[in-house]
Coordinates of C-alpha atoms and ligand atoms in Angstrom, one line a residue:
V1 CA -2.0 0.8 46.0
G2 CA -0.3 -2.1 45.6
T3 CA 3.6 -2.2 44.3
F4 CA 3.1 -4.4 41.4
F5 CA 3.5 -3.1 38.3
Q6 CA 3.4 -5.0 34.5
E7 CA 6.5 -4.6 32.4
S8 CA 5.3 -3.6 29.4
P9 CA 6.1 -5.0 25.8
M10 CA 9.2 -3.9 24.6
L11 CA 10.0 -3.5 20.7
K12 CA 13.3 -4.6 19.5
N13 CA 15.3 -4.3 16.5
P14 CA 12.7 -5.5 14.3
F15 CA 15.1 -6.9 11.8
L16 CA 17.4 -8.7 14.4
E17 CA 14.0 -10.3 15.7
D18 CA 12.4 -11.4 12.6
A19 CA 14.1 -14.5 11.7
L20 CA 12.1 -15.2 8.8
L21 CA 13.2 -12.0 7.2
R22 CA 16.7 -12.7 7.6
G23 CA 16.6 -16.4 6.3
Y24 CA 14.9 -15.0 3.4
L25 CA 17.5 -12.6 2.7
R26 CA 20.2 -14.6 3.3
R27 CA 18.9 -17.1 0.7
H28 CA 18.4 -14.7 -1.7
L29 CA 20.2 -11.5 -1.4
P30 CA 23.1 -12.2 1.0
E31 CA 24.6 -8.9 0.3
E32 CA 26.6 -7.3 2.8
A33 CA 25.7 -3.6 2.0
V34 CA 21.8 -4.8 2.1
L35 CA 22.0 -6.7 5.3
T36 CA 24.0 -3.8 7.5
D37 CA 21.5 -1.0 5.8
L38 CA 18.4 -3.1 6.9
C39 CA 19.9 -3.9 10.7
G40 CA 21.0 -0.4 11.1
F41 CA 17.4 0.9 10.0
G42 CA 15.7 -1.6 12.3
E43 CA 17.9 -0.3 15.2
R44 CA 16.7 3.1 14.4
V45 CA 13.1 2.2 14.0
A46 CA 13.0 0.7 17.7
K47 CA 15.0 3.5 19.1
E48 CA 13.8 6.6 17.6
V49 CA 11.0 6.1 14.7
D50 CA 8.7 4.0 16.3
A51 CA 8.3 7.4 19.3
W52 CA 7.3 9.4 16.0
G53 CA 4.7 7.1 14.7
R54 CA 3.2 7.3 18.0
Q55 CA 2.8 11.1 17.7
C56 CA 1.6 10.8 14.4
E57 CA -1.4 8.9 15.8
V58 CA -1.5 11.3 18.9
N59 CA -1.0 14.5 16.9
P60 CA -3.5 13.9 13.9
P61 CA -3.8 16.4 11.1
R62 CA -6.4 19.5 11.0
L63 CA -7.8 21.5 8.5
V64 CA -7.6 25.5 9.0
Q65 CA -9.8 26.5 6.3
F66 CA -10.0 30.4 6.9
D67 CA -7.0 32.7 8.4
P68 CA -8.4 35.1 11.4
W69 CA -9.7 37.7 8.5
G70 CA -12.1 35.2 6.5
R71 CA -10.0 34.6 3.6
R72 CA -9.7 31.0 2.4
V73 CA -6.2 29.5 3.1
D74 CA -7.5 25.6 3.2
H75 CA -3.9 24.9 5.6
I76 CA -3.7 21.1 6.5
V77 CA -1.6 21.2 9.7
T78 CA 0.3 18.1 10.0
S79 CA 2.8 17.1 13.0
S80 CA 6.2 17.7 13.4
A81 CA 6.7 13.6 13.4
W82 CA 4.8 13.4 10.1
K83 CA 7.0 15.8 8.4
R84 CA 10.2 14.2 10.2
M85 CA 8.7 10.8 8.3
K86 CA 8.9 12.9 5.0
D87 CA 12.7 13.7 5.6
L88 CA 13.5 10.5 6.9
S89 CA 11.9 8.5 4.1
A90 CA 13.7 10.5 1.4
Q91 CA 17.2 9.9 3.2
E92 CA 16.6 6.3 3.7
G93 CA 15.8 5.9 0.0
M94 CA 12.2 4.2 1.0
V95 CA 11.0 4.9 -2.5
A96 CA 14.5 5.7 -4.5
I97 CA 15.6 2.1 -4.0
G98 CA 12.9 0.8 -6.4
Y99 CA 14.5 3.0 -8.9
E100 CA 18.0 3.3 -8.1
R101 CA 18.0 -0.6 -8.1
P102 CA 21.1 -1.2 -6.1
A103 CA 20.3 -4.7 -6.0
G104 CA 19.2 -5.5 -9.6
E105 CA 16.1 -8.0 -9.8
W106 CA 16.1 -8.3 -6.2
S107 CA 15.9 -4.4 -5.5
R108 CA 12.1 -4.4 -5.0
V109 CA 12.7 -7.2 -2.5
Y110 CA 15.3 -5.0 -0.6
Q111 CA 12.9 -2.1 -0.8
M112 CA 10.0 -3.9 0.5
S113 CA 11.9 -5.4 3.4
K114 CA 12.6 -2.0 4.3
L115 CA 9.2 -0.9 4.1
Y116 CA 8.1 -3.8 6.1
I117 CA 10.5 -2.9 8.7
F118 CA 9.6 0.8 8.9
C119 CA 5.4 0.5 8.2
P120 CA 3.9 -0.4 11.8
S121 CA 6.6 2.5 13.1
A122 CA 5.7 4.8 10.1
G123 CA 2.8 6.6 11.5
L124 CA 1.2 5.3 8.1
F125 CA 3.5 7.8 6.0
T126 CA 3.6 4.6 4.2
C127 CA 0.5 5.6 2.6
P128 CA 2.0 8.5 1.0
L129 CA 5.1 6.6 0.1
A130 CA 2.8 4.1 -1.7
M131 CA 1.3 6.8 -4.2
T132 CA 4.4 8.4 -4.6
D133 CA 6.2 5.1 -5.6
G134 CA 3.1 4.4 -7.7
A135 CA 3.2 7.8 -9.4
A136 CA 6.6 7.3 -10.1
K137 CA 5.9 3.6 -11.9
V138 CA 3.3 5.6 -14.0
I139 CA 5.3 8.0 -15.2
Q140 CA 8.2 5.5 -15.9
S141 CA 5.9 3.6 -17.9
L142 CA 4.3 6.3 -19.7
G143 CA 7.6 8.0 -20.5
V144 CA 9.8 10.5 -18.3
S145 CA 9.5 13.7 -20.5
W146 CA 8.2 17.0 -20.1
P147 CA 6.0 17.8 -17.8
V148 CA 6.8 15.2 -15.7
E149 CA 10.4 15.1 -15.7
E150 CA 11.0 17.2 -12.6
A151 CA 8.0 15.5 -10.7
Y152 CA 9.8 12.0 -11.3
S153 CA 13.2 13.3 -10.2
R154 CA 11.7 14.6 -7.2
L155 CA 9.5 11.5 -6.4
T156 CA 12.7 9.2 -6.5
T157 CA 15.2 11.5 -4.8
R158 CA 16.9 11.0 -1.7
Q159 CA 17.3 14.3 -0.7
P160 CA 14.7 15.4 1.8
E161 CA 14.3 19.1 0.6
R162 CA 13.8 18.0 -3.0
F163 CA 11.6 15.0 -2.1
W164 CA 8.0 15.4 -3.5
T165 CA 4.9 13.0 -2.3
S166 CA 2.0 12.1 -4.6
G167 CA -1.4 11.6 -4.5
Q168 CA -3.8 9.2 -6.3
W169 CA -7.2 11.0 -6.7
M170 CA -9.8 8.4 -8.4
T171 CA -12.7 8.0 -6.1
E172 CA -15.7 10.1 -6.5
R173 CA -19.2 10.1 -4.2
Q174 CA -20.5 8.0 -7.0
G175 CA -18.2 5.9 -7.4
G176 CA -14.7 4.5 -6.0
S177 CA -15.0 0.5 -7.4
D178 CA -16.4 1.3 -10.7
V179 CA -14.6 5.1 -11.4
G180 CA -15.4 4.2 -15.1
T181 CA -18.9 4.9 -14.3
G182 CA -18.7 7.1 -11.5
T183 CA -16.1 9.6 -12.6
E184 CA -17.6 13.2 -12.9
T185 CA -14.7 15.2 -13.4
V186 CA -14.1 16.8 -16.4
A187 CA -10.8 18.2 -18.2
V188 CA -11.4 21.4 -19.8
P189 CA -8.8 21.9 -22.4
Q190 CA -6.8 25.0 -22.4
S191 CA -5.0 27.1 -25.7
D192 CA -1.3 25.8 -24.7
G193 CA -2.2 22.2 -24.5
S194 CA -3.0 21.9 -20.9
Y195 CA -6.2 21.3 -18.8
R196 CA -8.4 22.6 -16.1
L197 CA -9.9 19.9 -13.8
H198 CA -13.4 20.9 -12.5
G199 CA -15.1 18.1 -10.1
F200 CA -15.2 16.9 -6.7
K201 CA -12.9 13.9 -5.3
W202 CA -14.4 12.2 -2.3
F203 CA -11.8 10.6 -1.1
T204 CA -8.0 11.8 -1.0
S205 CA -5.7 10.2 1.3
A206 CA -2.3 12.2 2.2
T207 CA -3.5 15.6 0.8
D208 CA -0.8 17.4 2.1
A209 CA 1.1 15.9 -1.2
D210 CA 3.0 18.0 -3.4
M211 CA 1.4 16.7 -6.8
T212 CA -1.4 14.1 -7.9
L213 CA -2.3 11.5 -10.3
T214 CA -5.8 11.6 -11.0
L215 CA -8.7 10.7 -13.5
A216 CA -11.3 13.3 -15.6
R217 CA -12.8 13.0 -18.8
A218 CA -11.4 15.5 -21.4
Q219 CA -14.1 17.8 -22.9
D220 CA -13.9 17.9 -27.0
P221 CA -14.3 20.8 -29.0
T222 CA -18.2 20.8 -28.2
G223 CA -17.6 20.7 -24.7
A224 CA -18.8 16.9 -24.8
T225 CA -17.3 14.3 -22.9
T226 CA -17.4 10.1 -23.5
P227 CA -19.2 8.4 -20.6
G228 CA -18.0 4.9 -18.9
S229 CA -14.3 3.9 -18.6
R230 CA -13.4 4.7 -22.3
G231 CA -14.0 8.4 -21.6
L232 CA -11.3 8.4 -18.5
S233 CA -8.0 9.9 -19.3
L234 CA -5.1 9.9 -16.7
F235 CA -3.9 13.9 -15.4
Y236 CA -1.0 15.0 -13.7
A237 CA -1.1 18.1 -11.5
N238 CA 0.8 20.0 -9.1
V239 CA -0.8 21.1 -5.7
S240 CA 0.8 24.7 -5.5
R241 CA -0.5 27.9 -3.8
D242 CA -0.9 31.5 -5.8
E243 CA 0.5 34.5 -4.3
D244 CA -2.1 35.0 -2.2
G245 CA -1.4 31.5 -0.7
R246 CA -4.6 30.0 -1.6
L247 CA -4.4 26.5 -3.3
R248 CA -4.6 26.8 -7.0
G249 CA -7.9 25.4 -8.4
I250 CA -8.3 23.2 -5.2
E251 CA -10.9 23.8 -2.0
V252 CA -10.5 21.4 0.6
Q253 CA -14.1 20.8 1.7
R254 CA -13.3 19.0 4.8
L255 CA -10.9 16.4 6.7
K256 CA -12.5 13.1 7.1
D257 CA -13.5 11.6 10.3
K258 CA -12.1 8.0 10.4
L259 CA -12.0 4.8 12.2
G260 CA -8.5 4.5 11.8
T261 CA -5.6 5.8 9.4
R262 CA -6.2 9.2 12.1
Q263 CA -2.5 10.1 11.1
V264 CA -3.3 10.9 7.5
P265 CA -4.7 13.8 6.3
T266 CA -7.6 12.1 4.2
A267 CA -9.7 15.1 2.3
E268 CA -12.7 15.8 0.1
L269 CA -11.2 18.1 -2.7
L270 CA -13.5 20.4 -5.0
L271 CA -11.5 20.7 -8.0
D272 CA -12.0 24.5 -9.1
G273 CA -10.1 24.8 -12.4
L274 CA -7.2 22.9 -11.2
P275 CA -4.6 23.2 -13.9
A276 CA -3.5 19.7 -15.2
H277 CA -1.6 17.9 -18.1
R278 CA -3.0 14.7 -19.5
L279 CA -0.4 12.1 -19.1
S280 CA -2.3 9.3 -20.7
E281 CA -3.9 8.9 -24.3
E282 CA -7.6 10.0 -24.5
G283 CA -9.7 7.2 -22.7
R284 CA -6.7 5.1 -21.4
G285 CA -7.2 6.4 -18.2
V286 CA -7.7 3.5 -16.2
A287 CA -5.3 1.3 -18.1
S288 CA -2.4 4.0 -17.5
I289 CA -3.1 4.3 -13.9
A290 CA -2.9 0.2 -13.6
N291 CA 0.8 0.5 -12.9
M292 CA 0.1 2.7 -9.8
L293 CA -2.7 0.0 -8.7
T294 CA 0.0 -2.7 -8.8
I295 CA 2.5 -0.6 -6.9
T296 CA -0.2 0.5 -4.0
R297 CA -1.7 -2.9 -3.7
I298 CA 1.8 -4.5 -3.0
Y299 CA 2.6 -1.8 -0.7
N300 CA -0.7 -2.8 1.1
S301 CA 0.2 -6.5 1.2
V302 CA 3.5 -5.7 3.0
S303 CA 1.7 -3.2 5.2
A304 CA -0.8 -6.2 6.2
V305 CA 2.2 -8.8 6.7
A306 CA 4.3 -5.9 8.7
A307 CA 1.1 -5.3 11.1
M308 CA 0.9 -9.1 11.7
R309 CA 4.6 -9.1 12.2
R310 CA 4.8 -6.2 14.6
V311 CA 1.9 -7.6 16.9
V312 CA 3.2 -11.3 16.9
Q313 CA 6.8 -9.4 18.2
L314 CA 5.0 -7.7 20.9
A315 CA 3.0 -10.4 21.9
R316 CA 6.1 -13.0 22.1
D317 CA 7.7 -10.6 24.1
Y318 CA 5.0 -10.0 26.5
A319 CA 4.8 -13.7 27.0
A320 CA 7.8 -13.5 28.8
R321 CA 6.9 -10.7 31.0
R322 CA 3.5 -11.5 32.0
T323 CA 2.8 -14.3 34.8
A324 CA -0.7 -15.7 35.1
F325 CA -1.9 -19.0 37.4
G326 CA 2.2 -19.1 38.6
K327 CA 3.9 -19.3 35.5
L328 CA 4.7 -16.9 32.5
L329 CA 2.3 -16.7 29.4
K330 CA 4.9 -18.5 27.6
D331 CA 5.2 -21.6 29.8
H332 CA 1.3 -21.8 29.2
P333 CA 1.1 -24.7 26.4
L334 CA -2.7 -23.0 25.2
H335 CA -1.3 -19.5 24.9
M336 CA 1.6 -20.4 22.8
Q337 CA -0.4 -22.5 20.4
T338 CA -2.4 -19.2 19.9
L339 CA 0.8 -17.4 19.1
A340 CA 1.9 -20.4 16.7
R341 CA -1.0 -20.0 15.0
M342 CA -0.5 -16.2 14.3
E343 CA 3.2 -16.9 13.8
V344 CA 2.1 -19.4 10.8
E345 CA -0.4 -17.1 9.6
T346 CA 2.3 -14.1 9.3
R347 CA 4.9 -16.3 7.8
G348 CA 2.8 -17.6 5.2
A349 CA 1.6 -14.1 4.3
F350 CA 5.4 -12.9 4.2
L351 CA 6.5 -15.4 1.7
L352 CA 3.4 -14.7 -0.6
A353 CA 4.0 -10.9 -0.3
M354 CA 7.6 -11.4 -0.7
D355 CA 7.4 -13.3 -3.7
T356 CA 5.0 -10.7 -5.6
C357 CA 7.9 -8.3 -4.5
R358 CA 10.8 -10.3 -6.3
L359 CA 8.5 -10.7 -9.5
L360 CA 7.7 -7.3 -9.6
G361 CA 11.5 -6.6 -9.4
R362 CA 12.4 -9.2 -11.8
E363 CA 9.5 -7.6 -14.5
E364 CA 11.0 -4.0 -14.1
T365 CA 14.8 -5.4 -14.9
G366 CA 13.8 -7.2 -18.0
V367 CA 14.7 -10.8 -16.6
A368 CA 10.9 -11.5 -16.2
S369 CA 9.8 -14.8 -18.4
E370 CA 6.6 -14.5 -19.6
L371 CA 5.6 -17.0 -16.6
D372 CA 6.8 -14.6 -14.2
A373 CA 4.7 -11.8 -15.9
H374 CA 1.6 -13.7 -15.7
L375 CA 2.3 -14.6 -11.9
L376 CA 2.8 -11.1 -11.2
R377 CA -0.7 -9.9 -12.7
L378 CA -2.2 -12.9 -10.8
L379 CA -0.6 -12.6 -7.7
T380 CA -0.9 -9.0 -7.0
P381 CA -4.6 -8.9 -6.5
V382 CA -4.8 -12.1 -4.8
V383 CA -2.2 -11.0 -2.0
K384 CA -3.7 -7.8 -1.3
L385 CA -7.2 -9.2 -0.9
Y386 CA -5.9 -12.2 1.3
T387 CA -3.1 -10.6 3.6
G388 CA -5.8 -7.4 4.2
K389 CA -8.2 -10.2 5.5
Q390 CA -5.6 -12.1 7.4
A391 CA -4.0 -8.5 8.9
M392 CA -7.5 -7.9 10.6
A393 CA -8.2 -11.3 11.9
V394 CA -4.3 -11.8 13.3
V395 CA -4.0 -8.5 14.6
S396 CA -7.4 -8.7 16.3
E397 CA -6.0 -12.2 17.9
G398 CA -2.6 -10.4 18.9
L399 CA -4.7 -7.7 20.8
E400 CA -6.1 -10.6 22.7
S401 CA -3.0 -12.0 23.9
F402 CA -2.5 -8.9 26.1
G403 CA -5.7 -9.3 27.7
G404 CA -7.1 -5.9 28.7
Q405 CA -4.5 -4.0 28.1
G406 CA -4.7 -4.7 24.4
Y407 CA -7.9 -3.1 24.2
M408 CA -6.2 0.1 25.9
E409 CA -5.6 3.3 23.8
D410 CA -2.3 4.3 25.3
T411 CA -0.4 1.5 24.8
G412 CA -0.7 2.0 21.2
L413 CA -2.4 -1.8 20.0
P414 CA -5.5 -0.6 19.3
G415 CA -4.4 1.8 16.6
I416 CA -2.8 -1.3 15.0
L417 CA -6.3 -2.9 14.7
R418 CA -8.1 0.1 13.5
D419 CA -5.5 1.0 10.6
A420 CA -5.6 -2.9 9.8
Q421 CA -9.3 -2.5 9.0
V422 CA -8.6 -0.3 6.0
L423 CA -6.6 -2.8 4.4
S424 CA -9.4 -4.8 2.4
I425 CA -11.2 -1.5 1.9
W426 CA -8.7 0.9 0.1
E427 CA -6.8 -0.1 -3.1
G428 CA -9.5 -2.1 -4.2
T429 CA -12.2 -4.1 -1.8
T430 CA -12.3 -7.8 -1.6
N431 CA -14.7 -8.4 -3.9
V432 CA -14.1 -5.9 -6.2
L433 CA -10.4 -7.6 -6.3
S434 CA -11.9 -11.1 -6.6
L435 CA -13.2 -9.8 -9.7
D436 CA -9.9 -8.4 -11.1
V437 CA -8.5 -11.8 -10.5
L438 CA -11.4 -13.4 -13.0
R439 CA -10.6 -10.3 -15.4
C440 CA -6.9 -11.5 -15.6
V441 CA -7.7 -15.1 -15.7
A442 CA -10.1 -14.2 -18.9
R443 CA -8.0 -11.8 -20.9
S444 CA -5.1 -14.2 -20.3
S445 CA -6.8 -17.0 -22.1
G446 CA -6.2 -18.9 -18.3
M447 CA -2.6 -18.5 -19.1
V448 CA -2.2 -16.6 -15.5
L449 CA -3.5 -20.0 -14.1
H450 CA -1.1 -22.1 -16.4
A451 CA 1.7 -20.2 -14.6
Y452 CA 0.4 -20.5 -11.0
F453 CA 0.3 -24.2 -11.4
T454 CA 3.6 -24.5 -13.1
H455 CA 4.9 -22.0 -10.1
V456 CA 3.4 -24.7 -7.2
K457 CA 4.9 -27.7 -9.2
T458 CA 8.4 -26.0 -9.1
L459 CA 8.0 -25.2 -5.5
L460 CA 6.8 -28.5 -4.7
A461 CA 9.7 -29.8 -6.4
G462 CA 11.4 -28.4 -4.4
A463 CA 10.0 -29.4 -1.2
S464 CA 9.7 -33.2 -2.2
G465 CA 11.9 -34.5 0.1
V466 CA 9.8 -33.4 3.1
S467 CA 7.8 -36.5 4.0
A468 CA 4.9 -33.8 5.7
L469 CA 4.3 -32.5 2.6
A470 CA 3.5 -35.9 0.8
P471 CA -0.1 -35.7 0.6
A472 CA 0.1 -32.0 -1.0
V473 CA 2.7 -33.2 -3.9
K474 CA 0.2 -35.8 -4.7
A475 CA -2.7 -33.4 -4.5
V476 CA -0.9 -31.1 -6.4
D477 CA 0.1 -33.5 -9.1
D478 CA -3.2 -35.0 -9.4
A479 CA -4.6 -31.4 -10.0
L480 CA -1.6 -30.8 -12.5
S481 CA -2.7 -33.9 -14.7
E482 CA -5.9 -32.3 -15.2
L483 CA -4.1 -28.9 -15.8
H484 CA -4.7 -28.6 -19.3
G485 CA -8.6 -29.3 -19.2
F486 CA -8.6 -27.0 -15.9
V487 CA -7.2 -24.1 -17.5
Q488 CA -9.3 -24.1 -20.5
L489 CA -12.7 -24.8 -18.4
A490 CA -11.4 -21.5 -16.0
A491 CA -10.5 -19.5 -19.2
T492 CA -14.2 -20.3 -20.8
R493 CA -15.8 -19.8 -17.5
A494 CA -14.4 -16.6 -16.1
P495 CA -15.9 -14.2 -18.9
G496 CA -19.5 -15.7 -17.7
Y497 CA -18.7 -15.4 -13.9
L498 CA -17.4 -11.7 -14.4
E499 CA -21.1 -11.2 -16.6
L500 CA -22.7 -12.7 -13.7
A501 CA -21.1 -10.4 -11.0
A502 CA -21.9 -7.3 -13.4
Ligands
LIG601 C1 0.0 1.4 3.3 C2 -0.7 1.0 2.5 C3 -0.8 1.4 1.1 C4 -1.8 1.7 0.1 C5 -2.0 3.4 0.5 C6 -3.4 3.9 -0.5 C7 -4.2 5.0 0.1 C8 -5.6 5.2 -0.3 C9 -5.5 5.1 -2.0 C10 -6.8 4.6 -2.6 O1 -7.5 3.7 -2.1 S1 -6.8 5.0 -4.3 C11 -8.3 4.3 -4.9 C12 -7.9 2.9 -5.3 N1 -9.2 2.6 -6.0 C13 -9.2 1.2 -6.6 O2 -8.4 0.4 -6.6 C14 -10.3 1.3 -7.7 C15 -10.9 -0.3 -7.8 N2 -11.5 -0.5 -8.6 C16 -11.0 -1.4 -9.7 O3 -10.2 -1.9 -9.6 C17 -11.7 -1.7 -11.0 O4 -11.3 -3.0 -11.4 C18 -11.5 -0.9 -11.9 C19 -11.5 0.6 -11.7 C20 -10.0 -1.0 -12.7 C21 -12.6 -1.1 -13.1 O5 -12.4 -0.4 -13.8 P1 -13.0 -0.5 -15.8 O6 -12.7 0.9 -16.5 O7 -14.4 -1.1 -15.3 O8 -11.9 -1.8 -15.8 P2 -11.8 -2.4 -17.4 O9 -12.6 -1.8 -18.6 O10 -12.1 -3.6 -17.0 O11 -10.2 -2.3 -17.6 C22 -9.9 -1.0 -18.1 C23 -8.3 -1.5 -18.7 O12 -7.5 -1.2 -17.5 C24 -8.1 -2.6 -19.2 O13 -6.8 -2.4 -20.2 P3 -7.0 -2.7 -21.7 O14 -8.0 -1.7 -22.0 O15 -5.8 -2.5 -22.1 O16 -7.6 -4.1 -21.8 C25 -7.9 -3.7 -18.1 O17 -7.2 -4.7 -18.5 C26 -6.8 -2.5 -17.5 N3 -6.8 -3.1 -15.8 C27 -7.8 -2.9 -15.1 N4 -7.4 -3.1 -13.8 C28 -6.2 -4.0 -14.0 C29 -5.6 -3.7 -15.4 N5 -4.4 -3.9 -15.6 C30 -3.4 -4.3 -14.9 N6 -4.0 -4.6 -13.7 C31 -5.0 -4.1 -12.9 N7 -5.1 -4.4 -11.7
LIG602 P1 -18.3 1.0 -3.1 O1 -17.6 0.9 -4.9 O2 -19.7 1.5 -3.3 O3 -18.1 -0.5 -3.1 C1 -19.4 -0.7 -1.6 C2 -19.5 -2.2 -1.5 O4 -19.9 -2.8 -2.9 C3 -18.0 -2.9 -1.0 O5 -18.4 -4.2 -0.4 C4 -17.4 -3.5 -2.5 O6 -16.9 -4.8 -2.2 C5 -18.9 -4.1 -3.2 N1 -18.6 -3.9 -4.4 C6 -18.8 -3.1 -5.5 N2 -18.7 -3.5 -6.7 C7 -19.1 -4.9 -6.7 C8 -19.0 -5.8 -7.6 N3 -18.9 -5.5 -8.9 N4 -19.4 -7.0 -7.0 C9 -19.6 -7.3 -5.9 N5 -18.8 -6.5 -4.9 C10 -19.0 -5.0 -5.3 N6 -9.4 6.8 -2.8 C11 -8.5 7.2 -3.7 O7 -8.8 7.5 -4.8 N7 -7.6 8.4 -3.0 C12 -7.3 8.3 -1.7 O8 -6.5 8.6 -1.6 C13 -8.3 7.2 -1.0 N8 -7.9 7.4 0.5 C14 -8.9 6.7 1.0 C15 -8.4 6.4 2.5 C16 -9.5 6.1 3.3 C17 -9.5 5.6 4.9 C18 -10.7 5.0 2.7 C19 -11.4 4.5 3.9 C20 -10.8 4.9 1.2 C21 -10.1 5.9 1.0 N9 -10.2 5.9 -0.6 C22 -9.2 6.8 -1.5 C23 -11.4 5.2 -1.4 C24 -11.3 3.5 -1.2 O9 -10.5 3.3 -2.5 C25 -12.5 3.2 -1.9 O10 -13.7 3.9 -0.9 C26 -13.0 2.3 -2.2 O11 -12.2 1.9 -3.6 C27 -14.0 1.4 -2.5 O12 -15.1 2.3 -2.9 P2 -16.4 2.5 -2.6 O13 -16.1 3.5 -1.1 O14 -17.0 3.8 -3.6 O15 -17.3 1.7 -2.3

């Protein structure tokens, strides 16, 4: 009945549609090869990859625990689209770019720009990519030598048939935020110097990974372990099968039934003698995995901004197709004000996230100043916690801009909101990251704040000709004149706040 059918919003090349991204790159990384690659990839994302992403959502992974004759097999069956995402990720160098460094200190900005284009269409394959990149970073920081040389080369390869993904198994039933107290997994030393892990990992995402980094307590010769964070070491394990096809030392207890991230197999795992190698010094597990946390938190931030950008792009397109009260939505000032507010949030978040990527790239290529290193340490938790919250608010607003259709499952829009909800939970909740900020203020004796204010001052100096910014410039100038006392005060107070929070 009726002849009217609403045109759907159209996904266009996310690179060409993003004036801010292109402007940012033109200013900082105007290399033709990079821009051509991103533009070509954007075209592929819109025309091909986005449909695979949708397939990942509608064909979620499932667990086959037993074969027809009752033998334990623990097969996580994933969709063909999910497998295609893995090959695509290798071919496009989604992790490799960060290690090949084709754009020197700007390589992370290049890589993360590509991730940003990919994220909302990736069917959350960006989750294993984050952990894969984090694992490569940890291995690189501890030394690429036996037993992880091959792993490193596979994590960072562009060859799909060699490409490995990694897990990050930290959370146990007693503690996800507080892994120091909550980790029960023990590592039993073997005569050849390796270990066998026994324990239960409560959340392990992308459990179809080829390897993992994980935390456990190494037993001493008497079988005793050290409690707390100082008893944790970092281990590397392959996820492999024996000649009977059974997982070596792992039982997949079940796949989790989740609000969102349904594309990703997140499992509960029983580690029952998993063969592993210790990578860190004994007791340095948390400090050693911190490099992984930095990478995955930056991925999280870029994903958050990408979700906001996608919903804004689609909402803008829809506003030029949908009519209400006799004119297109784009001609209703109030509707456009709503979209403009979303755009402003997205732009601010983009610049903050990209600046963190810029700092990471500088640190990795040895050109970071002391100020850069402090800024990277401070901004990583700040940008993760801030963009995680922002993404939920902006995406939720974005859904409303499609009216009732924004709530309809087969438009693909509700999935964006479901997936945004996790961004403030995994990789450190908002409160835990707030405490991480205090931790780095305290441990640097306030130097991270000094670095921050100095950075803001430099940025504002560049904008001093813009009259609308005059009040902000004055406010920061006033704050800077009290900077010395403020930094000292913050450094003195941070340990107190930490104690209070504990
Ligand atoms: C597409 C999206 C991408 C993301 C996909 C991801 C999929 C999901 C994966 C997960 O969720 S994996 C699980 C993530 N888990 C967390 O993020 C845990 C959250 N909890 C924390 O971050 C706690 O703050 C922490 C576990 C680190 C607290 O542990 P401790 O042992 O009480 O910390 P402590 O004693 O303050 O620090 C131990 C050492 O680590 C110190 O070094 P030193 O011994 O050398 O002084 C710290 O400086 C260092 N450290 C801790 N956090 C750090 C850090 N170093 C650098 N950066 C940090 N963030
Ligand atoms: P808790 O630590 O119990 O926290 C509960 C609440 O208490 C939170 O609001 C938190 O902010 C608050 N809180 C805790 N400590 C403090 C404090 N000191 N001060 C103030 N507030 C505090 N983990 C992995 O290791 N690997 C994975 O692959 C993985 N995948 C995941 C996938 C999904 C979809 C989800 C949802 C989680 C995944 N996790 C994974 C687990 C995730 O990292 C943890 O859930 C998260 O770190 C929080 O830990 P928790 O669940 O134990 O919560």
